[in-house]
Every structure is written in structure tokens, then in C-alpha cells.
């Protein structure tokens, strides 16, 4: 088989993926025109009234718009920072374990929540944090009073960040452990011969060896600054905690599907997509600059 035949086969293998992208990603983008219309489902895109920037103006005039954007940025930023710090520390601790069977067992246990959907995990959290749940039972045993965790604006963000870290830190730990295996073991042996203790080896060999991975993950995570976790919040929040937990995605869901404000919901979603695209472009440039990471 000649090279041209190989190329034809490779292109043929790409066709299903290209078709999938066209049908589910490219063609639906035509719907962004709804952001500039007073869209009515009975009239469709072609007959609905054109309102220009009116939906965007209305979005910024809403009294809740500032709260929604602040919530999105704060929750997403906390998830990124804590979500990087916890697996980093856990990977360093796990790397020091000498018992390989125990090490693999722990890796498996902490990795399992990554494969569970937020529907299942939210049900578990709701039961644990309810007034009759085991968490409140522990609080009462130590002389405290019952806490309505999921109805408290002061606790809701903490629960969101903590549960997200619990779900994903096992997966992120694997990335750091893989980076740890790439560090030359001769460096540790040479440092031990020179009299360096474990902390000094950690400080001068392990952390510098992980620095490129940390920089890469940190810069790439900038693209998720506006993704605060729609599925998680949708399954956990309620009107009482809108002040601290309502984000762009949940607002778009309520405005578009529940309140039937399709133009407003599309305008908010379009603005988020544009900002996210710019953040992804910036994060890619930073990753190329500081971690030598390039796709093209």
C-alpha cells in the first residue's frame, strides 16, 4: 500500500470526528444570533424581532448581574487554587510511602470519586450535611448546634470547593506522581551523600523538578476561571443560597429554560464564551512562554 492510500485511510478515520464536531459544535453556533433578537420560539430565528445590543444592556442593568459574575470568579478561582495545592501536597506525601501495595490502594481509593457523577455525589452530600446527617450528629456530640450547611451563604462556597477538591484531587494527584517519576533518582542519592535530609531534598530537588508541571497546570487552568461547576451547583443549590452560589451557568439555565428568556440567556452565554476564549488564548501563550508547552 503506497503513501497516498495511507493518507486516504487516515483522512477517512477523521471523518466521524469531523462530522461530530460539525453537527454538535459548529452548526449550533449559528444560534448565537438569538442573543441579538427578541427570540420567540413560534417565530423562529428568521422572523423574530432584531433588538441589537438590547439583551446585553439589559444583562448589565440587572441588579443580580454583579453578584453572579463575582460568584463565578470567586468559586472558580478557589477551586483552581485549592484544587492544585491539595493534590500537590498529597502527591508529595504519597511519594514518600515505601509500601507499594498500600500506595496503589490509596491511589485507587482517592481516584474513584472522579468517575462518579455529581448527581450521585450531590445525593451523598445532601444526606451527610442534612440536619439529621452524620456531620450534624458529630457537631452535636461535641456540644455544638445543628448547622443548615446547604442553606447557609457562609458555608455554601466552602462546601462547593471542598467537595470539588474531594472529587478531583485523586485524578490530579496522578499527574504530579507521573512528574515525580521523571526526576532523576541520582540527584537524591547525591544529596543524601552530601548530608541533605528529607526536607532539604524535597525543597531543593523535588519541588524544582515539579515546577514546570505546576506552571503548566496553573496557566492552562486560567481557561476555566469562568467555569465554576454547573452540574455540581445545580444539584446542590437552592434559592436561599443564590447570593453566594448563583453563577453564570445556573443563571443562564434559569433564564433560558425556566423563565423562557432565550435572548437574555444566549447573550450571557455568548459573553462568557468570548471571555473564556480570550482566557484560553492567554493561558496557552503563558504555557508556551513559561512551560514550553505547545500544541502547534
Tab-separated table of C-alpha atoms in Angstrom:
chain	number	residue	atom	x	y	z
A	1	UNK	CA	0.000	0.000	0.000
A	2	UNK	CA	1.506	3.350	-1.052
A	3	UNK	CA	1.633	6.582	0.945
A	4	UNK	CA	-1.405	8.067	-0.779
A	5	UNK	CA	-3.529	5.128	0.308
A	6	UNK	CA	-2.332	5.570	3.877
A	7	UNK	CA	-3.247	9.260	3.762
A	8	UNK	CA	-6.728	8.450	2.421
A	9	UNK	CA	-7.274	5.951	5.235
A	10	UNK	CA	-6.139	8.454	7.859
A	11	UNK	CA	-8.468	11.107	6.449
A	12	UNK	CA	-11.311	8.597	6.407
A	13	UNK	CA	-10.685	7.895	10.087
A	14	UNK	CA	-11.057	11.614	10.801
A	15	UNK	CA	-14.452	11.897	9.105
A	16	UNK	CA	-16.604	10.647	12.055
A	17	UNK	CA	-14.894	13.070	14.441
A	18	UNK	CA	-15.224	15.969	11.999
A	19	UNK	CA	-18.899	15.136	11.428
A	20	UNK	CA	-19.481	15.038	15.189
A	21	UNK	CA	-17.874	18.471	15.630
A	22	UNK	CA	-19.855	19.960	12.746
A	23	UNK	CA	-23.209	18.656	13.966
A	24	UNK	CA	-22.814	19.331	17.685
A	25	UNK	CA	-20.314	22.236	17.866
A	26	UNK	CA	-20.102	24.244	14.634
A	27	UNK	CA	-23.668	24.297	13.284
A	28	UNK	CA	-25.241	25.135	16.705
A	29	UNK	CA	-23.040	28.243	16.828
A	30	UNK	CA	-25.439	29.809	14.329
A	31	UNK	CA	-27.838	30.071	17.259
A	32	UNK	CA	-25.828	32.927	18.785
A	33	UNK	CA	-27.925	35.238	16.634
A	34	UNK	CA	-30.620	34.769	19.300
A	35	UNK	CA	-28.507	36.997	21.589
A	36	UNK	CA	-29.381	39.932	19.318
A	37	UNK	CA	-33.087	39.114	18.959
A	38	UNK	CA	-36.300	39.177	20.931
A	39	UNK	CA	-36.487	35.489	20.188
A	40	UNK	CA	-39.890	33.837	20.041
A	41	UNK	CA	-39.976	30.052	19.514
A	42	UNK	CA	-43.149	30.326	17.453
A	43	UNK	CA	-41.471	32.744	15.030
A	44	UNK	CA	-38.048	31.136	14.886
A	45	UNK	CA	-34.688	32.747	14.202
A	46	UNK	CA	-35.623	34.212	10.825
A	47	UNK	CA	-38.818	36.010	11.898
A	48	UNK	CA	-38.033	37.087	15.462
A	49	UNK	CA	-37.527	40.840	16.002
A	50	UNK	CA	-33.954	42.145	15.894
A	51	UNK	CA	-33.052	44.119	19.055
A	52	UNK	CA	-29.288	44.503	18.617
A	53	UNK	CA	-27.394	45.045	21.895
A	54	UNK	CA	-30.553	45.367	23.974
A	55	UNK	CA	-30.163	41.955	25.637
A	56	UNK	CA	-26.579	42.774	26.635
A	57	UNK	CA	-27.631	46.150	28.042
A	58	UNK	CA	-30.429	44.510	29.994
A	59	UNK	CA	-27.969	41.903	31.306
A	60	UNK	CA	-25.651	44.561	32.774
A	61	UNK	CA	-28.590	46.539	34.171
A	62	UNK	CA	-29.848	43.567	36.183
A	63	UNK	CA	-29.265	44.013	39.935
A	64	UNK	CA	-28.030	40.410	40.214
A	65	UNK	CA	-25.506	40.545	37.350
A	66	UNK	CA	-22.634	41.812	39.518
A	67	UNK	CA	-23.285	39.137	42.152
A	68	UNK	CA	-23.412	36.397	39.512
A	69	UNK	CA	-20.073	37.379	37.958
A	70	UNK	CA	-18.387	37.781	41.355
A	71	UNK	CA	-19.684	34.370	42.477
A	72	UNK	CA	-18.441	32.735	39.290
A	73	UNK	CA	-14.955	34.234	39.547
A	74	UNK	CA	-14.564	33.607	43.277
A	75	UNK	CA	-15.808	29.997	43.244
A	76	UNK	CA	-13.811	29.064	40.130
A	77	UNK	CA	-10.642	30.751	41.441
A	78	UNK	CA	-10.893	29.000	44.799
A	79	UNK	CA	-11.404	25.659	43.065
A	80	UNK	CA	-8.335	26.218	40.877
A	81	UNK	CA	-6.040	27.297	43.739
A	82	UNK	CA	-7.138	24.689	46.300
A	83	UNK	CA	-7.538	22.062	43.578
A	84	UNK	CA	-3.861	22.477	42.687
A	85	UNK	CA	-2.473	22.754	46.214
A	86	UNK	CA	-4.166	19.685	47.727
A	87	UNK	CA	-3.091	17.116	45.089
A	88	UNK	CA	0.421	18.609	45.067
A	89	UNK	CA	0.827	18.098	48.825
A	90	UNK	CA	-0.871	14.693	48.706
A	91	UNK	CA	1.389	13.526	45.855
A	92	UNK	CA	4.481	14.550	47.845
A	93	UNK	CA	3.221	12.614	50.870
A	94	UNK	CA	2.289	9.566	48.791
A	95	UNK	CA	5.655	9.641	47.050
A	96	UNK	CA	7.380	9.077	50.407
A	97	UNK	CA	5.411	5.854	51.069
A	98	UNK	CA	7.625	2.806	50.578
A	99	UNK	CA	4.924	0.111	50.730
A	100	UNK	CA	3.848	-0.194	47.079
A	101	UNK	CA	0.674	-2.195	47.805
A	102	UNK	CA	-0.561	0.405	50.262
A	103	UNK	CA	0.447	3.178	47.871
A	104	UNK	CA	-1.561	1.676	44.987
A	105	UNK	CA	-4.532	1.037	47.278
A	106	UNK	CA	-4.611	4.688	48.376
A	107	UNK	CA	-4.264	5.878	44.778
A	108	UNK	CA	-7.242	3.744	43.743
A	109	UNK	CA	-9.432	4.916	46.628
A	110	UNK	CA	-8.827	8.640	46.078
A	111	UNK	CA	-9.198	8.241	42.298
A	112	UNK	CA	-12.666	6.619	42.423
A	113	UNK	CA	-14.769	9.797	43.051
A	114	UNK	CA	-13.526	11.205	39.733
A	115	UNK	CA	-15.681	8.652	37.888
A	116	UNK	CA	-18.860	9.420	39.844
A	117	UNK	CA	-21.366	11.951	38.521
A	118	UNK	CA	-22.410	14.978	40.529
A	119	UNK	CA	-25.940	13.593	40.695
A	120	UNK	CA	-24.686	10.712	42.849
A	121	UNK	CA	-22.174	12.760	44.844
A	122	UNK	CA	-24.709	15.527	45.489
A	123	UNK	CA	-27.152	12.982	46.906
A	124	UNK	CA	-24.410	11.726	49.236
A	125	UNK	CA	-23.504	15.263	50.318
A	126	UNK	CA	-27.129	16.230	50.923
A	127	UNK	CA	-27.575	13.215	53.199
A	128	UNK	CA	-24.301	13.852	55.046
A	129	UNK	CA	-24.966	17.571	55.570
A	130	UNK	CA	-28.684	17.445	56.390
A	131	UNK	CA	-29.934	18.307	59.877
A	132	UNK	CA	-30.121	14.592	60.686
A	133	UNK	CA	-26.928	13.753	58.807
A	134	UNK	CA	-23.763	12.335	60.296
A	135	UNK	CA	-21.919	15.687	60.160
A	136	UNK	CA	-24.514	17.418	62.329
A	137	UNK	CA	-24.526	14.422	64.652
A	138	UNK	CA	-20.794	14.887	65.195
A	139	UNK	CA	-21.360	18.615	65.795
A	140	UNK	CA	-23.967	17.831	68.449
A	141	UNK	CA	-21.781	15.195	70.115
A	142	UNK	CA	-19.123	17.866	70.650
A	143	UNK	CA	-21.659	20.251	72.165
A	144	UNK	CA	-22.439	22.315	69.065
A	145	UNK	CA	-25.743	23.273	67.475
A	146	UNK	CA	-27.193	21.957	64.235
A	147	UNK	CA	-25.999	23.788	61.108
A	148	UNK	CA	-28.007	24.117	57.901
A	149	UNK	CA	-24.952	23.765	55.679
A	150	UNK	CA	-26.711	23.845	52.302
A	151	UNK	CA	-28.961	26.743	53.334
A	152	UNK	CA	-26.146	28.923	54.659
A	153	UNK	CA	-24.445	31.506	52.438
A	154	UNK	CA	-21.371	31.407	54.671
A	155	UNK	CA	-20.972	27.624	54.296
A	156	UNK	CA	-22.124	27.021	50.734
A	157	UNK	CA	-18.950	28.132	48.935
A	158	UNK	CA	-16.808	26.150	51.367
A	159	UNK	CA	-18.854	23.033	50.598
A	160	UNK	CA	-18.584	23.628	46.842
A	161	UNK	CA	-14.800	23.982	46.913
A	162	UNK	CA	-14.231	21.138	49.390
A	163	UNK	CA	-16.474	18.670	47.535
A	164	UNK	CA	-14.943	19.569	44.164
A	165	UNK	CA	-11.438	19.013	45.541
A	166	UNK	CA	-12.547	15.712	47.088
A	167	UNK	CA	-13.889	14.562	43.713
A	168	UNK	CA	-10.941	15.588	41.548
A	169	UNK	CA	-7.779	15.631	43.658
A	170	UNK	CA	-7.139	11.908	43.091
A	171	UNK	CA	-7.015	12.446	39.330
A	172	UNK	CA	-4.753	15.489	39.670
A	173	UNK	CA	-2.503	13.585	42.085
A	174	UNK	CA	-1.698	11.102	39.313
A	175	UNK	CA	-0.341	13.947	37.182
A	176	UNK	CA	2.051	15.019	39.938
A	177	UNK	CA	3.099	11.435	40.697
A	178	UNK	CA	3.876	10.925	37.000
A	179	UNK	CA	6.004	14.086	37.103
A	180	UNK	CA	7.770	12.841	40.243
A	181	UNK	CA	8.835	9.643	38.483
A	182	UNK	CA	10.640	11.710	35.845
A	183	UNK	CA	13.005	13.260	38.401
A	184	UNK	CA	16.470	11.689	38.253
A	185	UNK	CA	16.950	9.478	41.340
A	186	UNK	CA	20.702	10.070	41.175
A	187	UNK	CA	20.040	13.588	42.420
A	188	UNK	CA	18.503	12.241	45.618
A	189	UNK	CA	21.417	9.830	46.146
A	190	UNK	CA	23.973	12.574	45.614
A	191	UNK	CA	22.113	14.888	48.003
A	192	UNK	CA	21.887	12.147	50.657
A	193	UNK	CA	25.648	11.536	50.368
A	194	UNK	CA	26.233	15.274	50.840
A	195	UNK	CA	24.217	15.123	54.074
A	196	UNK	CA	20.872	16.563	52.909
A	197	UNK	CA	17.893	15.420	54.966
A	198	UNK	CA	14.450	14.584	53.531
A	199	UNK	CA	13.143	18.126	53.870
A	200	UNK	CA	16.171	19.589	52.126
A	201	UNK	CA	15.869	17.054	49.292
A	202	UNK	CA	12.194	17.952	48.982
A	203	UNK	CA	12.967	21.662	48.926
A	204	UNK	CA	15.915	21.614	46.531
A	205	UNK	CA	15.177	18.632	44.240
A	206	UNK	CA	11.522	17.574	44.306
A	207	UNK	CA	9.813	20.961	44.177
A	208	UNK	CA	12.124	22.396	41.460
A	209	UNK	CA	11.575	19.182	39.492
A	210	UNK	CA	7.792	19.654	39.698
A	211	UNK	CA	7.902	23.364	38.915
A	212	UNK	CA	7.376	23.004	35.110
A	213	UNK	CA	4.316	20.812	35.730
A	214	UNK	CA	2.925	23.285	38.281
A	215	UNK	CA	3.398	26.204	35.884
A	216	UNK	CA	1.778	24.270	33.038
A	217	UNK	CA	-1.281	23.259	35.071
A	218	UNK	CA	-1.639	26.741	36.554
A	219	UNK	CA	-1.533	28.514	33.194
A	220	UNK	CA	-3.875	26.050	31.490
A	221	UNK	CA	-6.370	26.352	34.349
A	222	UNK	CA	-6.847	30.067	33.527
A	223	UNK	CA	-9.253	28.983	30.799
A	224	UNK	CA	-11.569	27.594	33.498
A	225	UNK	CA	-11.875	30.812	35.502
A	226	UNK	CA	-15.493	31.230	34.339
A	227	UNK	CA	-16.357	27.537	34.736
A	228	UNK	CA	-17.395	27.230	38.366
A	229	UNK	CA	-19.107	23.844	38.046
A	230	UNK	CA	-22.630	23.921	36.646
A	231	UNK	CA	-23.603	20.311	37.417
A	232	UNK	CA	-22.324	20.468	40.974
A	233	UNK	CA	-24.061	23.735	41.862
A	234	UNK	CA	-27.297	22.846	40.075
A	235	UNK	CA	-27.629	19.696	42.183
A	236	UNK	CA	-26.719	21.385	45.480
A	237	UNK	CA	-28.037	24.941	45.470
A	238	UNK	CA	-31.447	26.430	46.277
A	239	UNK	CA	-32.939	29.958	46.260
A	240	UNK	CA	-31.680	30.604	49.796
A	241	UNK	CA	-28.021	30.479	48.668
A	242	UNK	CA	-28.341	32.312	45.342
A	243	UNK	CA	-26.419	35.195	46.914
A	244	UNK	CA	-23.263	33.071	47.336
A	245	UNK	CA	-23.775	30.194	44.882
A	246	UNK	CA	-25.534	31.513	41.783
A	247	UNK	CA	-23.107	31.505	38.821
A	248	UNK	CA	-23.321	32.386	35.132
A	249	UNK	CA	-24.241	28.868	34.006
A	250	UNK	CA	-27.032	28.385	36.548
A	251	UNK	CA	-28.418	31.832	35.761
A	252	UNK	CA	-28.435	31.028	32.033
A	253	UNK	CA	-30.243	27.770	32.818
A	254	UNK	CA	-32.955	29.525	34.839
A	255	UNK	CA	-33.356	32.478	32.477
A	256	UNK	CA	-33.372	30.401	29.299
A	257	UNK	CA	-35.254	27.247	30.235
A	258	UNK	CA	-37.312	28.158	33.296
A	259	UNK	CA	-38.140	31.835	32.665
A	260	UNK	CA	-38.132	31.476	28.827
A	261	UNK	CA	-35.836	34.490	28.240
A	262	UNK	CA	-33.925	32.931	25.387
A	263	UNK	CA	-32.327	36.150	24.124
A	264	UNK	CA	-31.003	37.131	27.547
A	265	UNK	CA	-29.704	33.627	28.281
A	266	UNK	CA	-27.917	33.454	24.916
A	267	UNK	CA	-26.376	36.905	25.459
A	268	UNK	CA	-24.985	35.864	28.851
A	269	UNK	CA	-23.678	32.579	27.440
A	270	UNK	CA	-22.090	34.343	24.452
A	271	UNK	CA	-20.312	36.848	26.687
A	272	UNK	CA	-18.978	34.021	28.862
A	273	UNK	CA	-17.768	32.102	25.792
A	274	UNK	CA	-15.904	35.126	24.412
A	275	UNK	CA	-14.173	35.824	27.734
A	276	UNK	CA	-13.329	32.121	28.157
A	277	UNK	CA	-11.845	32.008	24.657
A	278	UNK	CA	-9.621	35.008	25.438
A	279	UNK	CA	-8.524	33.425	28.725
A	280	UNK	CA	-7.689	30.144	26.975
A	281	UNK	CA	-5.618	32.035	24.388
A	282	UNK	CA	-3.754	33.893	27.152
A	283	UNK	CA	-3.192	30.685	29.139
A	284	UNK	CA	-1.808	28.954	26.040
A	285	UNK	CA	0.650	31.795	25.443
A	286	UNK	CA	1.715	31.709	29.097
A	287	UNK	CA	2.135	27.926	28.962
A	288	UNK	CA	4.293	28.262	25.853
A	289	UNK	CA	6.314	31.042	27.475
A	290	UNK	CA	6.937	29.566	30.927
A	291	UNK	CA	6.473	25.772	30.494
A	292	UNK	CA	7.456	25.348	26.827
A	293	UNK	CA	4.065	23.761	26.139
A	294	UNK	CA	2.889	23.948	22.539
A	295	UNK	CA	0.177	22.204	20.567
A	296	UNK	CA	1.193	23.605	17.201
